[in-house]
Amino acid sequence: MMRGKFIVIEGIDGSGKTTQLQLLGDKLKARGVPVLHTREPGGTRVGETIREILLSPASSDLVPRAEALLYAAARAQHVAQVIRPALAAGQIVLCDRFLDSSLAYQGFGRGIDINLLERINEPATGGLVPDLTIVLKFCAEDGLDRINKSGRSFDRIERETRAFHAKVGDGYLVLAGRDPGRYSVIDANRPAEQVHQDVMTAAEGVLNEILTADSGA
Ligand code: TMP
């Protein structure tokens, strides 16, 4: 059986990742491609419990290194229990955030050394790298306004300053610049359907192989 593909969507809070993952997943399912939707932090029972600790405003005293380690712990569980088995079974894994979120938020946002973050995440990912990482480029201020207008309350990370979120957004662009072949940066400050067209184009290179294999079966 052919190994599946691992596609991640990244971006600041309120950038529209979840909508884009849904649109991409629906399009693939309509073509008969086996899709697994998952997210970080979370995606497993233990990971969802860690997510509650991380995002609860009650954890306001969490120190940056403990925060980074908790995200890595949730990731270790997620990679072992969900992502690797799904890829081995030939599925297309569509993941809302992965390692780059730690590099952007804990690295560029909190100021933890990127090399240190990569080291503590090594046992979590075991070297697993996405086939494609799509970065939705969106203004931090507009992202927070969008969440505000949605009426739900801000979680612990969303409560950070606008300057923090702007650093995260800039960090994503630096990360994408390190390895342009594996990233696709898409302007998300447009109607969802237009953004979706670009997401599909970016995903096509990775998916062609699978779509071709399916049609040839
Ligand atoms: P979301 O799943 O609703 O996007 O929320 C997850 C929050 O956690 C979001 O603010 C980004 C943050 N985060 C990190 O700071 N580091 C990480 O490694 C991950 C996966 C998420």
XYZ file of C-alpha atoms and ligand atoms in Angstrom:
238
model
C 0.000 0.000 0.000
C 1.197 3.514 -0.857
C 2.080 5.720 2.119
C -0.439 8.517 2.600
C 0.351 12.216 2.566
C 0.675 14.631 5.449
C -0.697 18.130 4.791
C -0.654 20.810 7.500
C -2.333 24.199 7.552
C -0.729 26.853 9.748
C -1.472 30.474 10.530
C -2.207 32.938 13.293
C -5.397 32.693 15.342
C -8.399 33.741 13.272
C -6.657 33.234 9.905
C -9.326 30.791 8.652
C -7.384 27.488 8.873
C -10.340 25.450 10.001
C -12.562 26.648 7.137
C -9.831 25.913 4.601
C -9.185 22.433 6.001
C -12.896 21.703 5.762
C -13.129 22.903 2.142
C -10.012 20.914 1.166
C -11.228 17.788 2.959
C -14.676 17.998 1.338
C -13.122 18.341 -2.129
C -10.861 15.332 -1.582
C -13.604 13.159 -0.115
C -15.794 13.962 -3.121
C -13.017 12.487 -5.275
C -12.978 9.324 -3.178
C -9.683 10.074 -1.432
C -9.427 8.732 2.151
C -9.036 11.790 4.374
C -8.338 12.056 8.082
C -8.936 15.417 9.781
C -7.016 16.076 12.953
C -5.552 18.942 14.966
C -2.878 20.090 17.382
C -2.815 20.381 20.244
C -5.246 17.469 20.428
C -6.290 14.716 18.073
C -6.006 12.070 20.799
C -7.737 11.578 24.149
C -4.576 12.498 26.069
C -3.780 15.323 23.645
C -7.220 16.875 24.104
C -6.668 16.829 27.887
C -3.294 18.549 27.425
C -5.060 21.048 25.111
C -7.432 21.991 27.926
C -4.480 22.748 30.222
C -2.723 24.756 27.513
C -5.669 26.852 26.384
C -7.452 27.396 29.688
C -7.062 30.986 30.927
C -6.671 29.344 34.378
C -3.160 28.260 33.271
C -1.995 31.877 33.176
C 1.086 31.029 35.295
C 2.394 28.410 32.842
C 6.078 29.177 32.157
C 7.212 29.255 28.490
C 9.355 26.101 28.661
C 6.593 24.095 30.335
C 4.229 25.375 27.658
C 6.631 24.239 24.916
C 7.043 20.803 26.529
C 3.281 20.311 26.877
C 2.757 21.083 23.184
C 5.555 18.610 22.398
C 4.004 15.958 24.685
C 0.624 16.282 22.959
C 2.458 16.023 19.619
C 4.281 12.826 20.654
C 0.940 11.194 21.482
C -0.635 12.471 18.258
C 2.185 11.303 15.967
C 2.314 7.845 17.546
C -1.424 7.197 17.912
C -2.938 8.980 14.923
C -0.633 10.442 12.279
C 1.833 7.614 11.653
C -0.833 4.859 11.629
C -3.005 6.891 9.220
C -0.086 7.518 6.848
C 0.847 3.840 6.991
C -2.754 3.011 6.040
C -2.495 5.267 2.971
C -4.679 8.099 4.273
C -4.312 11.805 3.539
C -3.815 13.428 6.917
C -5.111 17.010 7.029
C -3.776 18.543 10.202
C -4.714 21.850 11.797
C -1.227 22.960 13.057
C 1.946 20.938 13.696
C 5.581 21.618 14.694
C 5.680 25.025 12.975
C 3.095 26.285 15.465
C 5.606 25.601 18.259
C 8.376 27.326 16.321
C 6.139 30.324 15.538
C 4.367 30.728 18.912
C 6.914 29.461 21.460
C 9.898 30.495 19.308
C 9.086 33.774 17.572
C 6.257 34.670 19.972
C 7.728 33.746 23.369
C 11.371 34.063 22.401
C 12.509 30.471 23.077
C 15.490 29.471 20.967
C 14.351 27.739 17.754
C 17.118 25.133 17.983
C 16.034 24.233 21.501
C 12.436 23.846 20.314
C 13.539 21.633 17.451
C 15.513 19.491 19.908
C 12.642 19.015 22.370
C 10.298 18.191 19.498
C 12.592 15.602 17.964
C 11.371 12.769 20.207
C 7.782 13.940 19.580
C 7.892 13.862 15.787
C 10.612 11.212 15.420
C 11.665 13.168 12.347
C 8.214 13.168 10.704
C 7.997 16.170 8.352
C 4.802 17.228 6.524
C 4.714 16.681 2.762
C 3.209 20.165 2.484
C 2.720 23.002 4.960
C 0.317 25.728 3.903
C 0.746 29.011 5.755
C -2.260 31.319 5.676
C -0.936 34.863 5.746
C -3.323 37.108 7.630
C -3.039 40.312 9.645
C -2.849 39.561 13.399
C -5.157 42.425 14.272
C -7.843 41.219 11.831
C -7.530 37.635 13.127
C -8.228 38.713 16.699
C -11.083 40.958 15.532
C -12.606 38.013 13.680
C -12.538 35.876 16.862
C -13.971 38.760 18.837
C -16.862 39.139 16.388
C -17.557 35.383 16.512
C -18.713 35.966 20.086
C -16.674 33.164 21.730
C -14.337 33.988 24.575
C -10.580 34.236 23.970
C -8.427 31.290 25.120
C -5.133 31.724 27.000
C -3.032 32.200 23.848
C -5.567 34.438 22.098
C -5.425 36.694 25.172
C -1.806 37.519 24.361
C -1.098 41.017 23.011
C -1.496 41.992 19.388
C 2.279 42.481 19.271
C 2.736 38.815 20.280
C 0.414 37.641 17.494
C 2.160 39.903 14.982
C 5.529 38.315 15.929
C 3.971 34.870 15.411
C 2.659 35.887 11.974
C 6.083 37.245 10.941
C 7.713 34.084 12.326
C 5.675 31.884 10.010
C 7.021 33.795 7.018
C 10.602 33.308 8.237
C 9.976 29.572 8.687
C 8.443 29.276 5.214
C 11.415 31.140 3.760
C 13.819 28.506 5.150
C 12.351 25.773 2.954
C 10.193 27.252 0.157
C 9.788 23.863 -1.529
C 7.812 22.422 1.370
C 5.749 25.505 2.226
C 3.097 27.422 0.404
C 2.285 30.879 1.735
C -1.227 31.976 0.761
C -2.795 35.401 1.210
C -5.821 34.694 3.391
C -7.123 38.239 3.337
C -9.615 37.323 0.588
C -12.966 35.519 0.350
C -12.726 31.886 1.550
C -13.516 30.460 -1.901
C -10.596 32.346 -3.494
C -8.221 31.215 -0.749
C -9.494 27.675 -1.292
C -8.524 27.790 -4.988
C -4.929 28.527 -3.992
C -4.995 25.847 -1.287
C -6.123 23.316 -3.911
C -3.395 24.400 -6.319
C -0.782 24.033 -3.564
C -2.124 20.623 -2.560
C -2.269 19.333 -6.133
C 1.453 18.587 -6.438
C 1.282 16.388 -3.355
C -2.044 14.811 -4.280
C -1.514 14.156 -7.966
C 0.347 10.950 -7.269
C -2.506 9.607 -5.146
C -5.263 10.804 -7.465
C -3.473 9.230 -10.421
C -2.918 5.977 -8.514
C -6.617 5.889 -7.555
C -7.857 6.466 -11.084
C -5.472 3.809 -12.397
C -6.691 1.187 -9.874
P -6.375 26.333 17.662
O -6.299 24.838 17.588
O -7.731 26.812 17.940
O -5.716 26.986 16.530
O -5.599 26.775 19.004
C -4.406 26.290 19.390
C -3.617 27.417 20.032
O -2.385 26.896 20.512
C -3.280 28.528 19.062
O -3.329 29.771 19.744
C -1.852 28.246 18.690
C -1.300 27.582 19.921
N -0.226 26.625 19.666
C 1.062 26.877 20.141
O 1.290 27.918 20.755
N 2.031 25.951 19.933
C 1.803 24.767 19.282
O 2.718 23.953 19.112
C 0.459 24.511 18.782
C 0.167 23.242 18.073
C -0.516 25.463 18.990
